[in-house]
GROMACS .gro file of C-alpha atoms in nm:
model
  311
    1MET     CA    1   9.217  16.567  -6.125
    2PRO     CA    2   9.187  16.893  -6.326
    3ARG     CA    3   9.471  17.143  -6.286
    4ASN     CA    4   9.378  17.471  -6.123
    5LEU     CA    5   9.565  17.708  -6.354
    6PRO     CA    6   9.492  18.049  -6.507
    7PRO     CA    7   9.502  18.092  -6.887
    8LEU     CA    8   9.844  18.011  -7.036
    9ALA     CA    9   9.840  18.336  -7.239
   10ALA     CA   10   9.808  18.534  -6.916
   11LEU     CA   11  10.102  18.348  -6.762
   12ARG     CA   12  10.314  18.409  -7.075
   13ALA     CA   13  10.235  18.781  -7.061
   14PHE     CA   14  10.327  18.794  -6.692
   15GLU     CA   15  10.655  18.605  -6.743
   16ALA     CA   16  10.766  18.832  -7.028
   17ALA     CA   17  10.659  19.153  -6.853
   18ALA     CA   18  10.832  19.046  -6.532
   19ARG     CA   19  11.159  18.981  -6.717
   20HIS     CA   20  11.153  19.311  -6.904
   21LEU     CA   21  10.969  19.519  -6.642
   22SER     CA   22  10.798  19.668  -6.945
   23PHE     CA   23  10.465  19.596  -7.110
   24LYS     CA   24  10.600  19.741  -7.435
   25SER     CA   25  10.905  19.511  -7.446
   26ALA     CA   26  10.689  19.214  -7.352
   27SER     CA   27  10.448  19.298  -7.633
   28GLU     CA   28  10.734  19.312  -7.885
   29GLU     CA   29  10.862  18.972  -7.770
   30LEU     CA   30  10.519  18.810  -7.787
   31ARG     CA   31  10.416  19.004  -8.099
   32VAL     CA   32  10.102  19.155  -7.954
   33THR     CA   33  10.008  19.509  -7.851
   34PRO     CA   34  10.100  19.662  -7.512
   35ALA     CA   35   9.725  19.689  -7.445
   36ALA     CA   36   9.694  19.311  -7.494
   37ILE     CA   37   9.971  19.251  -7.242
   38SER     CA   38   9.802  19.484  -6.993
   39GLN     CA   39   9.471  19.303  -7.039
   40GLN     CA   40   9.634  18.961  -6.984
   41ILE     CA   41   9.797  19.088  -6.663
   42LYS     CA   42   9.457  19.215  -6.540
   43THR     CA   43   9.307  18.873  -6.618
   44LEU     CA   44   9.581  18.704  -6.415
   45GLU     CA   45   9.532  18.945  -6.125
   46VAL     CA   46   9.161  18.863  -6.127
   47TYR     CA   47   9.240  18.489  -6.115
   48THR     CA   48   9.491  18.526  -5.832
   49GLY     CA   49   9.311  18.801  -5.641
   50VAL     CA   50   9.636  18.997  -5.590
   51LYS     CA   51   9.820  19.276  -5.766
   52LEU     CA   52  10.132  19.160  -5.951
   53PHE     CA   53  10.269  19.493  -6.078
   54ARG     CA   54  10.288  19.848  -5.954
   55ARG     CA   55  10.243  20.089  -6.241
   56LEU     CA   56  10.469  20.388  -6.176
   57THR     CA   57  10.486  20.711  -6.378
   58ARG     CA   58  10.761  20.597  -6.614
   59ALA     CA   59  10.837  20.250  -6.490
   60LEU     CA   60  10.691  19.916  -6.396
   61ALA     CA   61  10.767  19.734  -6.071
   62LEU     CA   62  10.672  19.394  -5.935
   63THR     CA   63  10.474  19.370  -5.614
   64GLU     CA   64  10.598  19.132  -5.345
   65ALA     CA   65  10.367  18.861  -5.480
   66GLY     CA   66  10.495  18.927  -5.832
   67LYS     CA   67  10.858  18.906  -5.719
   68GLN     CA   68  10.802  18.568  -5.558
   69ALA     CA   69  10.603  18.426  -5.849
   70ALA     CA   70  10.818  18.552  -6.140
   71PRO     CA   71  11.117  18.311  -6.109
   72GLU     CA   72  10.884  18.014  -6.057
   73VAL     CA   73  10.678  18.097  -6.364
   74SER     CA   74  10.995  18.157  -6.568
   75ALA     CA   75  11.137  17.818  -6.460
   76ALA     CA   76  10.809  17.651  -6.556
   77PHE     CA   77  10.829  17.798  -6.906
   78ASP     CA   78  11.191  17.678  -6.932
   79GLN     CA   79  11.069  17.327  -6.857
   80LEU     CA   80  10.793  17.358  -7.114
   81GLU     CA   81  11.050  17.469  -7.371
   82ASP     CA   82  11.271  17.169  -7.289
   83ALA     CA   83  10.972  16.939  -7.329
   84TYR     CA   84  10.894  17.096  -7.667
   85VAL     CA   85  11.250  17.031  -7.789
   86ILE     CA   86  11.218  16.666  -7.684
   87MET     CA   87  10.886  16.641  -7.870
   88ARG     CA   88  11.042  16.785  -8.186
   89SER     CA   89  11.335  16.545  -8.161
   90GLY     CA   90  11.100  16.247  -8.152
   91GLY     CA   91  11.202  16.170  -7.795
   92ARG     CA   92  11.575  16.197  -7.867
   93ALA     CA   93  11.736  16.447  -7.635
   94GLY     CA   94  12.093  16.570  -7.638
   95PRO     CA   95  12.316  16.688  -7.921
   96LEU     CA   96  12.316  16.565  -8.279
   97THR     CA   97  12.663  16.417  -8.333
   98VAL     CA   98  12.808  16.422  -8.683
   99SER     CA   99  13.138  16.257  -8.780
  100LEU     CA  100  13.332  16.376  -9.086
  101PRO     CA  101  13.690  16.415  -9.215
  102PRO     CA  102  13.887  16.706  -9.060
  103SER     CA  103  13.952  16.877  -9.395
  104LEU     CA  104  13.584  16.880  -9.490
  105ALA     CA  105  13.494  17.001  -9.141
  106SER     CA  106  13.742  17.291  -9.131
  107LYS     CA  107  13.734  17.406  -9.494
  108TRP     CA  108  13.367  17.358  -9.582
  109LEU     CA  109  13.132  17.276  -9.294
  110VAL     CA  110  13.242  17.500  -9.007
  111PRO     CA  111  13.239  17.831  -9.204
  112ARG     CA  112  12.871  17.764  -9.289
  113LEU     CA  113  12.740  17.646  -8.952
  114GLY     CA  114  12.612  17.990  -8.856
  115ARG     CA  115  12.331  17.952  -9.108
  116PHE     CA  116  12.229  17.619  -8.956
  117HIS     CA  117  12.227  17.756  -8.600
  118GLU     CA  118  12.017  18.054  -8.710
  119ARG     CA  119  11.759  17.821  -8.862
  120HIS     CA  120  11.765  17.554  -8.588
  121PRO     CA  121  11.873  17.710  -8.256
  122GLU     CA  122  11.697  17.424  -8.077
  123ILE     CA  123  11.945  17.165  -8.213
  124ASP     CA  124  12.280  17.128  -8.034
  125LEU     CA  125  12.535  17.007  -8.286
  126ARG     CA  126  12.850  16.815  -8.198
  127ILE     CA  127  13.121  16.777  -8.465
  128ASP     CA  128  13.350  16.472  -8.444
  129ALA     CA  129  13.629  16.538  -8.698
  130ASN     CA  130  13.823  16.222  -8.785
  131THR     CA  131  13.894  15.985  -9.073
  132ARG     CA  132  13.812  15.654  -8.905
  133LEU     CA  133  13.511  15.443  -9.000
  134VAL     CA  134  13.221  15.495  -8.762
  135GLN     CA  135  13.066  15.199  -8.584
  136PHE     CA  136  12.714  15.326  -8.532
  137ASP     CA  137  12.616  15.031  -8.315
  138LYS     CA  138  12.898  15.103  -8.070
  139GLU     CA  139  12.940  15.481  -8.082
  140ALA     CA  140  12.716  15.777  -8.000
  141ILE     CA  141  12.725  15.901  -8.360
  142ASP     CA  142  12.403  15.998  -8.539
  143MET     CA  143  12.538  16.070  -8.887
  144ALA     CA  144  12.868  16.056  -9.075
  145ILE     CA  145  13.003  16.214  -9.391
  146ARG     CA  146  13.253  15.979  -9.548
  147PHE     CA  147  13.478  15.972  -9.853
  148GLY     CA  148  13.456  15.666 -10.076
  149MET     CA  149  13.271  15.483 -10.349
  150GLY     CA  150  12.934  15.509 -10.178
  151SER     CA  151  12.891  15.145 -10.074
  152TYR     CA  152  12.795  15.121  -9.707
  153PRO     CA  153  12.627  14.784  -9.635
  154GLY     CA  154  12.350  14.801  -9.377
  155LEU     CA  155  12.353  15.182  -9.381
  156LYS     CA  156  12.176  15.449  -9.579
  157GLY     CA  157  12.421  15.641  -9.798
  158GLU     CA  158  12.348  15.949 -10.007
  159PRO     CA  159  12.599  16.126 -10.235
  160LEU     CA  160  12.685  16.477 -10.118
  161PHE     CA  161  12.986  16.576 -10.334
  162GLN     CA  162  13.154  16.404 -10.623
  163THR     CA  163  13.531  16.438 -10.636
  164ARG     CA  164  13.626  16.723 -10.870
  165THR     CA  165  13.988  16.839 -10.864
  166LEU     CA  166  14.118  17.158 -11.028
  167PRO     CA  167  14.435  17.372 -11.019
  168VAL     CA  168  14.429  17.697 -10.818
  169CYS     CA  169  14.687  17.961 -10.735
  170SER     CA  170  14.737  18.314 -10.611
  171PRO     CA  171  14.635  18.581 -10.867
  172LYS     CA  172  14.991  18.716 -10.862
  173LEU     CA  173  15.113  18.404 -11.043
  174THR     CA  174  14.897  18.497 -11.343
  175LYS     CA  175  15.079  18.828 -11.390
  176GLY     CA  176  15.427  18.947 -11.476
  177ARG     CA  177  15.719  18.734 -11.587
  178ASN     CA  178  15.638  18.365 -11.632
  179ALA     CA  179  15.267  18.443 -11.589
  180LEU     CA  180  15.044  18.137 -11.585
  181LYS     CA  181  14.831  18.147 -11.899
  182HIS     CA  182  14.837  17.790 -12.028
  183PRO     CA  183  14.900  17.449 -11.866
  184ALA     CA  184  15.242  17.433 -12.033
  185ASP     CA  185  15.345  17.734 -11.822
  186LEU     CA  186  15.348  17.508 -11.516
  187LYS     CA  187  15.706  17.414 -11.605
  188ASN     CA  188  15.807  17.752 -11.459
  189HIS     CA  189  15.614  17.706 -11.136
  190THR     CA  190  15.608  17.485 -10.829
  191LEU     CA  191  15.353  17.206 -10.801
  192ILE     CA  192  15.200  17.183 -10.452
  193HIS     CA  193  15.087  16.840 -10.333
  194LEU     CA  194  14.849  16.702 -10.074
  195GLN     CA  195  14.961  16.381  -9.910
  196GLU     CA  196  14.725  16.297  -9.624
  197THR     CA  197  14.780  15.986  -9.418
  198GLY     CA  198  14.604  15.699  -9.586
  199ALA     CA  199  14.524  15.901  -9.899
  200ALA     CA  200  14.645  15.827 -10.250
  201ALA     CA  201  14.973  15.997 -10.334
  202MET     CA  202  14.904  16.342 -10.477
  203GLU     CA  203  15.177  16.311 -10.739
  204ASP     CA  204  14.955  16.051 -10.909
  205THR     CA  205  14.677  16.310 -10.924
  206TRP     CA  206  14.912  16.567 -11.076
  207ALA     CA  207  15.026  16.304 -11.324
  208MET     CA  208  14.664  16.235 -11.419
  209TRP     CA  209  14.587  16.606 -11.455
  210LEU     CA  210  14.894  16.681 -11.666
  211ARG     CA  211  14.822  16.383 -11.887
  212ALA     CA  212  14.460  16.496 -11.933
  213ALA     CA  213  14.588  16.845 -12.023
  214GLY     CA  214  14.822  16.699 -12.285
  215ILE     CA  215  15.141  16.792 -12.097
  216ASP     CA  216  15.418  16.530 -12.096
  217ASP     CA  217  15.736  16.729 -12.024
  218ILE     CA  218  15.672  16.827 -11.659
  219ASP     CA  219  15.777  16.608 -11.366
  220PRO     CA  220  15.452  16.553 -11.169
  221THR     CA  221  15.637  16.447 -10.854
  222ARG     CA  222  15.830  16.768 -10.786
  223GLY     CA  223  15.727  17.022 -10.526
  224PRO     CA  224  15.641  17.036 -10.153
  225ARG     CA  225  15.383  16.814  -9.982
  226PHE     CA  226  15.136  16.899  -9.707
  227ASN     CA  227  14.925  16.664  -9.500
  228THR     CA  228  14.615  16.885  -9.463
  229TYR     CA  229  14.405  17.088  -9.702
  230SER     CA  230  14.439  17.392  -9.478
  231LEU     CA  231  14.818  17.392  -9.523
  232LEU     CA  232  14.786  17.316  -9.894
  233ILE     CA  233  14.556  17.613  -9.949
  234ASP     CA  234  14.766  17.838  -9.725
  235ALA     CA  235  15.068  17.758  -9.943
  236ALA     CA  236  14.874  17.846 -10.257
  237LEU     CA  237  14.746  18.169 -10.098
  238ALA     CA  238  15.105  18.265 -10.015
  239GLY     CA  239  15.199  18.227 -10.381
  240HIS     CA  240  15.429  17.930 -10.328
  241GLY     CA  241  15.295  17.746 -10.632
  242VAL     CA  242  14.992  17.582 -10.793
  243ALA     CA  243  14.781  17.337 -10.597
  244LEU     CA  244  14.532  17.075 -10.709
  245VAL     CA  245  14.235  17.101 -10.475
  246GLU     CA  246  13.888  16.965 -10.428
  247TYR     CA  247  13.665  17.254 -10.532
  248VAL     CA  248  13.455  17.230 -10.214
  249PHE     CA  249  13.760  17.313 -10.004
  250ALA     CA  250  13.845  17.633 -10.189
  251ASP     CA  251  13.509  17.790 -10.272
  252GLU     CA  252  13.552  18.072 -10.017
  253GLU     CA  253  13.895  18.164 -10.154
  254LEU     CA  254  13.778  18.136 -10.515
  255THR     CA  255  13.466  18.345 -10.453
  256SER     CA  256  13.667  18.618 -10.279
  257GLY     CA  257  13.934  18.617 -10.552
  258LYS     CA  258  14.213  18.525 -10.313
  259LEU     CA  259  14.266  18.217 -10.529
  260VAL     CA  260  14.199  18.182 -10.902
  261GLN     CA  261  14.180  17.908 -11.159
  262PRO     CA  262  14.467  18.013 -11.387
  263PHE     CA  263  14.355  17.826 -11.698
  264ALA     CA  264  14.040  17.828 -11.907
  265ASP     CA  265  13.899  17.517 -12.073
  266VAL     CA  266  14.127  17.269 -11.900
  267PRO     CA  267  14.033  16.932 -11.746
  268ILE     CA  268  13.874  16.904 -11.407
  269LEU     CA  269  13.945  16.557 -11.276
  270ASN     CA  270  13.637  16.354 -11.192
  271ALA     CA  271  13.658  16.022 -11.014
  272ASN     CA  272  13.412  15.760 -10.900
  273LEU     CA  273  13.477  15.880 -10.547
  274GLY     CA  274  13.306  16.138 -10.335
  275TYR     CA  275  13.164  16.242 -10.000
  276HIS     CA  276  12.851  16.066  -9.882
  277VAL     CA  277  12.603  16.127  -9.601
  278VAL     CA  278  12.577  15.800  -9.408
  279TYR     CA  279  12.350  15.693  -9.123
  280PRO     CA  280  12.164  15.384  -8.996
  281PRO     CA  281  11.815  15.341  -9.147
  282HIS     CA  282  11.654  15.359  -8.801
  283HIS     CA  283  11.797  15.711  -8.757
  284ALA     CA  284  11.608  15.834  -9.063
  285ASP     CA  285  11.302  15.944  -8.864
  286ASP     CA  286  11.505  16.161  -8.625
  287PRO     CA  287  11.383  16.522  -8.686
  288ARG     CA  288  11.725  16.658  -8.585
  289LEU     CA  289  11.897  16.443  -8.847
  290GLN     CA  290  11.634  16.530  -9.108
  291ALA     CA  291  11.687  16.902  -9.044
  292PHE     CA  292  12.067  16.877  -9.065
  293ARG     CA  293  12.055  16.656  -9.374
  294ALA     CA  294  11.822  16.900  -9.556
  295TRP     CA  295  12.050  17.192  -9.465
  296LEU     CA  296  12.361  17.002  -9.584
  297PHE     CA  297  12.215  16.952  -9.929
  298GLU     CA  298  12.108  17.317  -9.949
  299GLU     CA  299  12.464  17.421  -9.870
  300ARG     CA  300  12.593  17.168 -10.124
  301ASP     CA  301  12.378  17.329 -10.394
  302ARG     CA  302  12.491  17.676 -10.289
  303THR     CA  303  12.855  17.567 -10.322
  304LEU     CA  304  12.800  17.405 -10.662
  305ASN     CA  305  12.640  17.720 -10.797
  306ILE     CA  306  12.934  17.931 -10.682
  307THR     CA  307  13.242  17.727 -10.756
  308VAL     CA  308  13.190  17.458 -11.017
  309PRO     CA  309  13.343  17.581 -11.343
  310GLY     CA  310  13.150  17.534 -11.664
  311ARG     CA  311  12.804  17.532 -11.505
   0.00000   0.00000   0.00000
């Protein structure tokens, strides 16, 4: 049975004008002229046979019929908008849930999320920050970002960041007495270590870096240890010493100049490890996941262009 409805454009014009009580504001929202809004309202009044607005000298008011109809029409458009979101998500409603390590979430992802929300306000994002392996068949997780070699049997894995570790410090350590100019100057400064639960001991990383820099007279095990990147970077910002960090975790501080790389032409440790975007193959056609994945790689490229030395 055909639906007995007036033109959708006329209903949209009425809904917007009723919310704003202004043809001009409604026209700006719908990107048409005030005259077009007025014409659509007249069309709707012809269809209904009743007046919907009272045009006052410097104001617009709803008639009794308009007052009763406005919330119903607005609710109907809310339902249409919900249906559109479901269509765009390929039938998948609800938030897109992404699991990733806490350090990557706090130091890299969260500061950038505003750009994602501006581009995709229709996608509700849920961040699950943890280091455990996700069981996609048992958990309500759509995508994960995981640190490792990149081998994820039965799952689709794509490299996001390769591990690249470099020394950083407060600019004040590069000035004055015992200023950091060369790697050998580290003998006069504190080495700051990261020692997360389950992670490789950071003193091994310092040992590798010092060896690569040709330094063999500095104890790589000395200095304080912190179990999160946030604390590690806070210690470096406070001038407590020199930290070895993953470049993706310090790009904001490096870009602002709050942290600096004290040495030129020194090794940046590369390993066959990195962060990978991981998800089940049957999630690949989810438009929400596709949108978030595309944005992740854009942000990855933005970070590489800003912080990777020697590019």
